[in-house]
Structures are given as C-alpha cells and as structure tokens.
Amino acid sequence: MVHISKEEESTVKRSTPSVALSLILAAGSALGQAKEQPVVRYDGQQVVRVTHRTGDELARALELAESVWSERVGRGPVDIQMSADSVAQLRAEGIQVEVIVEDLQADVERERAEISAKQVARARGGDAIDYDNYYPFDDHVTFMNQLVNERADLASISSIGQTLQGREIWNVNITGPGDASSRPQIAINSMIHAREWITPPATAFLMDNLIRGYDSDPRVRNLMDTVDWYITPIFNADGYVYAWSTERYWRKNRRNNGGGSFGVDLNRNFDVDWGGNGASNDPNDETYHGPSPASEPETQVMVSFLSGLDDLRAHVDTHSYSQLVLHAPGTFAQSVPNQSELAAVAQSMSDAILDTNGAFYTPQRGLDLYEAAGTFADWTTLGLGTFGFTIEARPDAGAGINGFSPPASQILPTAQEIYKAYLVMAELRTQPLRFVLDSSYYDNFEADESRQIVFSVLDSLNNGSDNNVKVFARQGDSGAFTELAASPLGNDMYTATLDAGACDTTVEFYLQAMTSTGTIVDWPVNGATVPIVADVTADMVTFSDDGETNPGWTVSGNASDGQWERAVPFGYDRSDPDADFDGSGQCWLTDNGTENSDVDGGVTILTSPLFDLSTGGTLSFAYWMNDETNTIGSEDYFRLEVSTDGGSNWAVARNYSASGNWQTESIDVGSEFGNTSQLRIRFAAAENDPGDVLECGIDAVEIIVPGVCESECLADVNGDGAVTPTDFTAWVSAFNAGAPECDQNNDGACTPTDFTAWVSNFNAGCQ
Ligand code: 0X9
Ligand code: ZN
C-alpha cells in the first residue's frame, strides 16, 4: 500500500545531527534546536489532492504515493505526498490532481525559519512554550515541570515508562487537593504521530488552564475537585524528537524493522482487532501494525498505565488533521456495545468546539472515515471499556494547505477549541448533572448592584431530569448562605438575582440541583465551603468604544490603501469579519469592502486619546485579523503599541498572529507598563508586500480604573456629608423608626447599644 521513501538511515547516522542536537539541548538552548534544519530533504516532493473517480484511480495514486497525508482515504479527495514526476504521471493518465504544496522542502524551510525568527523575537524567561509558535520536546517537558512546580498542590509529573530509545513518557496528573482515590479518571494524550505538531499545544493548553484556572474558574475547579486527570502530552517522544531533528513528516515510532525500514504506527499497534483492515503488515508502510499486538514499548507503557486506573471514564487521543471527533468502531470487525452513548458524547464535543471559535469538527465513527484496526482509542473503548475518542485537529482537510504545518496562528484557536471538547467530555462522563454558567455573571459587582444570572442544569449521566434547582448566596466571605429562588426559564435554564452589598465586599454563591435519583449536587462541588466569589468594587469604566461613534481616535500612517475606518463589517471572505464583536453593529476595520480593500503599501495606525491611569487599570478590547497569505513577520504585522508619555515614545506591547476569529485581550496596565497619567495606545496594521493580504478589526475597547470605595461614614446619620451634633438627633429618630442608619455597630440590628456605637463613630469622625 503506502510506502514512505526516505534517505537511507545510514545517511542520517553519518551526519549525526541528533548528536549535535542533543548537545545543544543539553546546553538548554531551544533556540539552537530551532535553527537546525531537519536532515532529510523533500526536494522535488509535493502534496497534492487527488480527486479519484474510480477505485483504480485511487489505487494508482496510492501506488505513486510517498506518504498519504489525508484522513479520507477511500471516500472523496485524498491528500498525498509524492514527487513532482509522479504528479505529472498521474495527470498524464487523466487523473485529477490539484497541487496543495508546490515545494515541500521549501515548506519545511519556511516553517523552520518562522519558528526560529519567533524564538529570537520572544522574550524568554517565562513559560517554556506559548501558543504562538511550535516548540520541541524539551520545551514541552520544561513547561510541564513549570506548571507542576507552580502548583504542587494540584499537579504532579511522573514518567509512566520509556520509549524504545529510552526517553521518558511524561504524564502530568492533575486533581484538586484532598484524597483523589475515589475520583473518576480522565486520560488525555497527544503526539502519537510524530508529524502532528499542533497536538502538543492542545494538551499543554489543557494543563495550563486546569492548573492556572483552579482558583478563579468555577468550572475548572469543579472538574478538578471531582475528577483525576492524567495527561500525556508527548506519547511518541522518539518520533517527535526525530521529526524535529531529521525528518519533518515522520509519523511512526523509531523501531528498526530491519532491512532499512523504520517505525511501527503506534495507532495500529493496540490489541483491538490487531492486524485487521486498515493496518499494514509491510514495515515500510505508514500504517505498519508491528510484529504483534502491543509489540512496541510505547504501546506497552500506555496499556499498563491505563489498565492501572480503576475508574477511567473517558480518553482522547489527539491527532491532526481534518477536524474530526471519531469514536469506535474503527473497523467492521468490531462490535461496540455503547454506540449511541459514544456518538452522543462525540456530538457534544463537536458542539463545544464549534461554540469556541466557529470551527466545525465532524463527529463520526472511525470506520465511516476509513477502517483502521488496532487504534489507541478503539482499544480504550473496547479493551478497557471506557469512552475513547480520536480528535483530529485543524486544519480542515479541504483547507488546501499543508495540514501538518499549519501557520502558527492556528495553534491558539485549535488549543482553545479542543480544550472545550476535553472539558465537555469530562463533564458528560463524570458529573451527575452539568451546570453551565457564563463567567460574565461573576465579574465585579458595583455596590448594591442587583444582577440577574441565567444558568443551565443539564443531565449528563442520563439519570433523568434535574429538579430542586437552587442558588445559595451571601454578601461577604463569612456567614450563612441564603437560599434564593431560582425560576425555571424552560429548556433546563434557570434564573436568579444576586444582590451585592457594600463596596469592598464580595458576592459569594453556588448552585444546587437534585438528580432524578435524589442526589443533591452542588456546583462547584464544594460550593458551600469554596463558593464562586465576585468582588464588589468601585471600579469605573472610564473609556468605552463600541465602534458606533469616534470617542477621540485618530488615524494616521503611510499605507496607500486600507486605512482604519468605522463600519459595519462587510464579511467578504478574503477581507473583513462577518460581524462586529460586541453586537453593536460597527467596529474599527482596515477598510471595508468587497474588492481588494486590505492594507497595502505601508502602515495604518489607529491612535487613542490620552488616558489617565495614574492609579492603574485594565485595558480590554477585541481584535480580529485575517492574514490570508500567512506573511506575518517583520514586514507585515498587526500590533498594539503603548506610550506612557502621551505619544512621544512607543513600545510594541503585543504582536498578533491569530487569524479569522475575534479574540479578546485584557491587559493590566499598571503591572505591565506602570501607572501613568499619560497613556496612549495605538493599533498598527502594516503590509509592505503588495501580494500579501492583511485585514484587521478592533472593537469593544474599554478601560476600567480601580475606584476607591468610599468609606462608609456611619456617624453621619442625616447624610449631609458632615459629622455634627445634629446627627445625634437624626440617630434618635432613626432609632425610634427602626431605620437602617440606626445600626451603628454593624450587627444588623437596631438596639440601644447602637447609641454607644454612634458616640464612638462620632469621636472617630469620618474622612
Ligand atoms: O489513521 C489514523 O491513525 C488516524 N488519522 S491520522 O491521520 N492522524 O493518522 C485516525 C484513526 C481513526 N480511526 C479510524 N479511522 N478507524
Ligand atoms: Zn495521527
């Protein structure tokens, strides 16, 4: 079937790139590694999309293939890596071929140059990885350790065993404090296929958000206090290291099969219909299943590790590409007892992904894609009896780009959406009821604010409907919670009203419902002891721009076209977004039109009015960009610049590269730039090559400055702003009337002791 042709392994050994590489790595320089070019070259290789009309045409294309890249072998077009000569041959035979990657070697070099350039530009010292670039094995391992060291109370790292070449297979265990032994388990991994570089960021993002979200995100806290997470970011460590050092589009592990052939496909090596359809017994093939079930050390390590978990509820094996959520059966030989339950969870995962950034991942059975025997997720489903899923990340198979080397701007949105799928899967498989509450409901309150919250209570374990839905709330961080009426809105939605008290206090609450079997569930799970906390502050919105008017921005720059303007986005596919961010209608756009309306020939700059943030504050906004030609770098950029001297000097604060969706940014100005009364910001979009396409948008710009809570002046009973003896008369009337101002000692009651309290408040005076 499919052969992968390589330079001979001996060539690789002679040039010993991996030795040089490991020395560089030992010196701790990821930069050095990024600069290395992989040894195996792809000169004369292309990636093409073959639209075959018959089985014979498909067979012929596969015969000439170096490597099959596509998910969809068998139905519809197939992406295949082959030599330009073979492409010409197919064309000559009348087979329809469309070139996706003209020059694969050039792609490899471009990708590596971009990775290096970003590494150089990046101020290191913080996290070992970010979601704006691809990072090698060692950086991912460093990041795992950083997270664990940050919160040893929530996470630990251990090696679950070694790869064939003796590398550790690291697993990060994440769970809330306390005894986790009776918590159900979830297992997630990425990087089983060495060339699927967008997958480690997805598991990194999961670890990052679980560990760093525990204190502030009730959804995360609930999922950590009730679930024991096991995350293996780099399963095929040998393959990943090899793909960085030597052969960018390597897939398998690094088994020496003899006869010059290397690698077993770990995703065909599991003991579930092992050796069945869609797995190859040819060691040269990309889908070689190995000599026997679980022949590979990596497979064995995973099998014994997961078999040791006593209550594994679900598993995801994260791959790329094609945007899919797959579940068993993966071959016609398998029979799956819980088919409809698997399908329902996959559907919810796909919905959660779609909700995040608008990308659609098709939920389906593996065999509906193509048969593949011995896959990891089929084994967790059928061998372990849990719910196993294979997620295939971005890009979409039809995107017409190199699917294993998507632009780095795809990393963040991919990680964000897959993270949501992991969470939903965990909730559906572990929570008796699923509570959904938008985080905006527990943003800061104003003093005395009443806020109506809306939330959903959904069944997850299929144990009937929810009832007895309640909200428990209190003002401040101690004392009893009061039960609030939660009114049903239909469709499993409920509403309640939270009332804030005085400035500088908190509003604290948790949700509750009862399952059909009578179990009462709090959300978050320890809500009565660790509730959701919202601050009551005097913070003030001092600047707010929804794009409907111009509150003082100026437009400048030397771009010949595409200057900033306010408009309702046109939504033309190569230029502007479909809609503004905040729903008001208009936003700021770099020109808005159907024709070639992008930024051209220079920079367009949108400069703010002067802001006084002498006591600090938060700047937030939404941005959108389309860098269609993927040319973000030194000559094309979209960035936020900041001046703390009213606009004389500017510093680059953010360089953006995420494409195609509105993203939000929130910056604590004081801690990042220092408190200043002379703050200006500007958004600069530059495009210097006429062939490039860059479009940008800005919306919902807001500045919130911390207000100082007015100290309550209790002794000023008549509220005239001064503490005078007339307040004594006022206190007596308040006492006689039982009015709230009577309560001078803050005990919630009006009693004669409040007289003594008034006297001491009077003597203390008020500022
Ligand atoms: O073929 C695989 O191993 C997976 N795709 S990938 O391109 N990432 O290698 C998908 C396996 C899904 N299972 C079935 N199709 N049965
Ligand atoms: Zn894969």
Coordinates of N, CA and C and ligand atoms in Angstrom, one line a residue, residues 71 192-196 199 251 265 267-268 317-321 370 390-392 404, ligand 2:
E71 N -6.9 12.2 5.8 CA -7.7 11.3 6.6 C -8.6 10.4 5.7
I192 N 0.9 11.2 19.2 CA 1.2 9.8 19.0 C 1.8 9.7 17.6
H193 N 1.4 10.6 16.7 CA 2.0 10.7 15.3 C 3.0 11.8 15.3
A194 N 4.2 11.5 14.9 CA 5.3 12.5 15.1 C 5.2 13.8 14.3
R195 N 4.5 13.8 13.2 CA 4.4 15.0 12.4 C 3.2 15.9 12.8
E196 N 2.4 15.5 13.7 CA 1.2 16.2 14.1 C 1.5 17.2 15.1
T199 N -0.7 19.1 17.9 CA -1.4 18.5 19.0 C -0.7 18.7 20.4
R251 N 6.0 9.8 10.9 CA 4.7 9.5 11.6 C 4.9 8.5 12.7
D265 N 3.6 2.0 13.4 CA 2.5 3.0 13.6 C 1.8 2.7 15.0
N267 N -0.6 3.9 16.3 CA -2.0 3.9 16.2 C -2.6 2.7 15.4
R268 N -1.8 1.7 15.2 CA -2.2 0.4 14.7 C -1.7 -0.8 15.5
D317 N -7.3 10.6 22.3 CA -6.1 10.5 21.6 C -6.1 11.6 20.6
T318 N -5.2 12.6 20.8 CA -5.3 13.9 20.0 C -4.4 13.8 18.8
H319 N -5.0 13.9 17.6 CA -4.2 13.9 16.3 C -4.5 15.1 15.5
S320 N -3.8 15.2 14.4 CA -4.2 16.1 13.3 C -3.9 15.5 12.0
Y321 N -4.6 15.9 10.9 CA -5.6 17.0 10.8 C -6.8 16.5 10.1
Y370 N -12.5 5.7 7.5 CA -11.9 4.6 6.8 C -11.6 3.6 7.9
T390 N -10.9 9.8 19.2 CA -9.8 10.4 18.4 C -10.2 11.7 17.9
I391 N -9.5 12.8 18.4 CA -9.8 14.1 17.8 C -8.8 14.3 16.8
E392 N -9.2 14.8 15.6 CA -8.3 15.3 14.6 C -8.4 16.8 14.5
F404 N 0.0 19.3 8.1 CA 0.9 19.1 9.2 C 1.7 20.3 9.6
Ligands
ZN2 ZN -2.4 10.9 13.7

